[in-house]
PDB file of C-alpha atoms and ligand atoms in Angstrom:
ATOM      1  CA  UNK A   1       0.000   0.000   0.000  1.00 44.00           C
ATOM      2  CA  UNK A   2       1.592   3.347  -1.183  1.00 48.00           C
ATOM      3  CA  UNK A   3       1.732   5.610   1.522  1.00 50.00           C
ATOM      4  CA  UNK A   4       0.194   9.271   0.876  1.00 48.00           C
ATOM      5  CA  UNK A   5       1.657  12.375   1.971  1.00 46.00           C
ATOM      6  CA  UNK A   6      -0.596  15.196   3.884  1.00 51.00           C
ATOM      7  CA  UNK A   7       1.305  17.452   2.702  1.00 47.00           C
ATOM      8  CA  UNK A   8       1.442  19.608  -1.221  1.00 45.00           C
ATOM      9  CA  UNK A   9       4.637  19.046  -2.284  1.00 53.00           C
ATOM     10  CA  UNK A  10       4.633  22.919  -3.644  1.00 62.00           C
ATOM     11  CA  UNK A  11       2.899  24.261  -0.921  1.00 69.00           C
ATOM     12  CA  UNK A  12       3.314  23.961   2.645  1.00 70.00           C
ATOM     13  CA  UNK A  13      -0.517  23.586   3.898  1.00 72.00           C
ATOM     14  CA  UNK A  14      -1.912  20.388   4.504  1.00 75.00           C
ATOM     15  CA  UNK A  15      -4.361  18.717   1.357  1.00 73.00           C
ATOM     16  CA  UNK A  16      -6.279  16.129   3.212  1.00 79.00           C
ATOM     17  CA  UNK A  17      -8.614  15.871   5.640  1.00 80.00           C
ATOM     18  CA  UNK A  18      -8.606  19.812   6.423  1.00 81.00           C
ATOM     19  CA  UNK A  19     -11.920  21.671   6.656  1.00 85.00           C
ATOM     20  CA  UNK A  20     -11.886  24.939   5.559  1.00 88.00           C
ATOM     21  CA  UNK A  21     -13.283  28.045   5.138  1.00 92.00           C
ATOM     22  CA  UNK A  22     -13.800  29.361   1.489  1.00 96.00           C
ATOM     23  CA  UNK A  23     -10.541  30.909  -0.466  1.00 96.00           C
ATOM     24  CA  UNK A  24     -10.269  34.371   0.245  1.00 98.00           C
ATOM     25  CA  UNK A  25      -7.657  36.972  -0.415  1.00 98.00           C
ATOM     26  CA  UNK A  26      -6.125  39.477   2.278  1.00 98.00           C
ATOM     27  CA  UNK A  27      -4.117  42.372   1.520  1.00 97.00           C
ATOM     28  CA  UNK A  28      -0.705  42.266   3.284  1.00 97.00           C
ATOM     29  CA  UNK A  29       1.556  45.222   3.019  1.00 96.00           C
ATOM     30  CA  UNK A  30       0.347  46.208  -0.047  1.00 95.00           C
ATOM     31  CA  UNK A  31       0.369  43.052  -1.496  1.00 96.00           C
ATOM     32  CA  UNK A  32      -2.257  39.866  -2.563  1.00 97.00           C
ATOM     33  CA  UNK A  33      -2.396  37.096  -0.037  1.00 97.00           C
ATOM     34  CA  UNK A  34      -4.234  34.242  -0.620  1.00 96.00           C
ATOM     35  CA  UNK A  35      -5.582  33.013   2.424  1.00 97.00           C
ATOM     36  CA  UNK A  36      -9.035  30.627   3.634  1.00 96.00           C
ATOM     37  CA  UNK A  37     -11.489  32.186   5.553  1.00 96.00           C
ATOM     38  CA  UNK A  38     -11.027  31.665   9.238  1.00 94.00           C
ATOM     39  CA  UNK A  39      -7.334  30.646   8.961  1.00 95.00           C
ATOM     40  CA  UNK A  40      -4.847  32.831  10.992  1.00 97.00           C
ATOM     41  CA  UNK A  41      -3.327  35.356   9.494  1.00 97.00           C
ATOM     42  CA  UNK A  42      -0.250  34.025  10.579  1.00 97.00           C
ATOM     43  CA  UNK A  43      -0.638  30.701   8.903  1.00 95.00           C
ATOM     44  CA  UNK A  44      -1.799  32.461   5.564  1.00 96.00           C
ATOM     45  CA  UNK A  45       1.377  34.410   5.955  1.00 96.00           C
ATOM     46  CA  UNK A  46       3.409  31.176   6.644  1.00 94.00           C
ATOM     47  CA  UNK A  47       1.786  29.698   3.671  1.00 93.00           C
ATOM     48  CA  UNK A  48       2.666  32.543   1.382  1.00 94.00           C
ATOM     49  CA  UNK A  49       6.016  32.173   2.426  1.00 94.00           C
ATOM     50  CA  UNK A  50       6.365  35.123   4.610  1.00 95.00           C
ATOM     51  CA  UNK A  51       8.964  34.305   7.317  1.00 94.00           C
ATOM     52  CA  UNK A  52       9.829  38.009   9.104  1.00 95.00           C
ATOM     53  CA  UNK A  53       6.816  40.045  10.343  1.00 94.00           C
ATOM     54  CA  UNK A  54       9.200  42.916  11.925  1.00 92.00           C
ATOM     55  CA  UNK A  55      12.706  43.686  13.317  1.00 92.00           C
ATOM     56  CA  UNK A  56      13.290  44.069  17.325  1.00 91.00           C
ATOM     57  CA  UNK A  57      13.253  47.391  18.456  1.00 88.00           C
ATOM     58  CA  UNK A  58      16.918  46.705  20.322  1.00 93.00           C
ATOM     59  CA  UNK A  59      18.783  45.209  17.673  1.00 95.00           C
ATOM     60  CA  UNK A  60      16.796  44.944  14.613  1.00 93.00           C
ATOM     61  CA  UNK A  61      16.721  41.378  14.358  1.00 95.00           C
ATOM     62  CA  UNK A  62      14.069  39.453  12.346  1.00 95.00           C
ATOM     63  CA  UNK A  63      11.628  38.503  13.874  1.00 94.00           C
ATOM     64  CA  UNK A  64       8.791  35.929  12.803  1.00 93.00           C
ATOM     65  CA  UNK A  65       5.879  33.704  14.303  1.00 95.00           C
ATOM     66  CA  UNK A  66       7.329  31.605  17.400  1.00 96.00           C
ATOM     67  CA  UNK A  67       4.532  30.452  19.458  1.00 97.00           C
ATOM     68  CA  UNK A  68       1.066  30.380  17.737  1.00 96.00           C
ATOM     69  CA  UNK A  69      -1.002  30.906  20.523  1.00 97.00           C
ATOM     70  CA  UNK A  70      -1.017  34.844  21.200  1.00 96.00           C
ATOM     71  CA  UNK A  71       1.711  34.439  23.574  1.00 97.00           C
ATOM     72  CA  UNK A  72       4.767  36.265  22.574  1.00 95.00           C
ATOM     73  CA  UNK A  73       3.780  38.533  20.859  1.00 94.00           C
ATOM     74  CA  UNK A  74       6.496  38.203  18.167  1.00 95.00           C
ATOM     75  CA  UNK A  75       3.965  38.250  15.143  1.00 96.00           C
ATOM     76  CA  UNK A  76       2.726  41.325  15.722  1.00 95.00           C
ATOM     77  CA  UNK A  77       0.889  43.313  12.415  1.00 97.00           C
ATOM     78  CA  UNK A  78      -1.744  46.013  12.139  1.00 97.00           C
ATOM     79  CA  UNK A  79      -4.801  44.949  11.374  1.00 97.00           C
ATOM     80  CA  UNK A  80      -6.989  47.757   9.682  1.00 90.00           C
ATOM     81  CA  UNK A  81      -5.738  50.033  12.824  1.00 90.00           C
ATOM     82  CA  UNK A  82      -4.868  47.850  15.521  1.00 97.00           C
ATOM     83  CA  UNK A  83      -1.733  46.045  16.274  1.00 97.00           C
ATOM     84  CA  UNK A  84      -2.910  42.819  17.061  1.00 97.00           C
ATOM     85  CA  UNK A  85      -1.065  39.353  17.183  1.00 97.00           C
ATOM     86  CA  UNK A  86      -1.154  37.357  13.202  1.00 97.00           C
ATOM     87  CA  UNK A  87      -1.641  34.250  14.747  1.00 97.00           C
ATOM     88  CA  UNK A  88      -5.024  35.216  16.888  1.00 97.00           C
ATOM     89  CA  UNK A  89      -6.648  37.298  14.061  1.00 98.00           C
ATOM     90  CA  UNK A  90      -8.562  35.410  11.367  1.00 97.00           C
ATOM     91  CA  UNK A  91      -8.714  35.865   8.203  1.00 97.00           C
ATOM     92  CA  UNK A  92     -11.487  37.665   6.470  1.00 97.00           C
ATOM     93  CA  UNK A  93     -11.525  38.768   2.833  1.00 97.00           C
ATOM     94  CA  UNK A  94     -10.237  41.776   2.092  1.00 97.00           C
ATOM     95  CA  UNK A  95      -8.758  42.527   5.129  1.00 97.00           C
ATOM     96  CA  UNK A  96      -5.981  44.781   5.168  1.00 97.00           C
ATOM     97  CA  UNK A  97      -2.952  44.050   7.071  1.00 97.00           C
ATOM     98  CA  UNK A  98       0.528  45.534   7.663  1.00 97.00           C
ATOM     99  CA  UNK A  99       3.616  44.958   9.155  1.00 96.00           C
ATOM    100  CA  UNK A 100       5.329  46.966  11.594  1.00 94.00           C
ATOM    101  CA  UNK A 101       8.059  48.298   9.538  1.00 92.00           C
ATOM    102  CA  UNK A 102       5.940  48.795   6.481  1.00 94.00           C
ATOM    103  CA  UNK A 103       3.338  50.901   8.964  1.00 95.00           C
ATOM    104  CA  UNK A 104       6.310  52.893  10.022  1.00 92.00           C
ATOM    105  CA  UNK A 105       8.007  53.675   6.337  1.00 92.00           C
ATOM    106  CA  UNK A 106       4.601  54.657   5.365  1.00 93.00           C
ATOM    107  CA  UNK A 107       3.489  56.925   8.209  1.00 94.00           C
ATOM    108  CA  UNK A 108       6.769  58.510   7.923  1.00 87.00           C
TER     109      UNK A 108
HETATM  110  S1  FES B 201       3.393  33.811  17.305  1.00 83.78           S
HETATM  111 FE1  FES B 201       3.428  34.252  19.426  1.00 83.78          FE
HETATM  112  S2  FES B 201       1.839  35.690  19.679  1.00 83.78           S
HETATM  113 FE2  FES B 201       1.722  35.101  17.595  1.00 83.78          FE
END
């Protein structure tokens, strides 16, 4: 019996037995993101291939999703006016999202 992967071989979200939402598309910096409704906004990023949501404030290292559960607050984005963790927001179509340092080159 061939054993079947759960896993797209060009994408890294699961393919099989997965319930989602429908197909939607978020707007992240500026920029398409295909997402599914309901999905974090951290995992759509993740999908997309999006590895650094900001730099530290101390050192201006990357920094990226750690913990997935709204506790360390290393994925934070704004979210259509509030900064708010990726991984606790869903997605919803349209939404608008950016990341810190694209907030901050745009506001100047
Ligand atoms: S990854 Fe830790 S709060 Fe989102």
């Amino acid at each position: 019996m061939k054993k079947s992967s759960t896993f797209a071989t060009s994408s890294l979200r699961a393919d099989q037995a997965v319930r989602r939402g429908p197909a939607v598309r978020i707007l992240v910096d500026g920029w398409p993101v295909d997402a599914f409704e309901g999905e974090s906004v951290a995992a759509a990023l993740f999908a997309a291939g999006r590895r650094e949501l900001r730099r530290s404030p101390r050192d201006h290292a990357p920094r990226g999703m750690f913990c997935l559960m709204g506790s360390c607050q290393e994925c934070l984005v704004w979210v259509e006016g509030r900064k708010l963790p990726a991984c606790q927001v869903p997605a919803v179509a349209g939404m608008e999202v950016e990341s810190l340092g694209f907030r901050e080159e745009r506001l100047g």
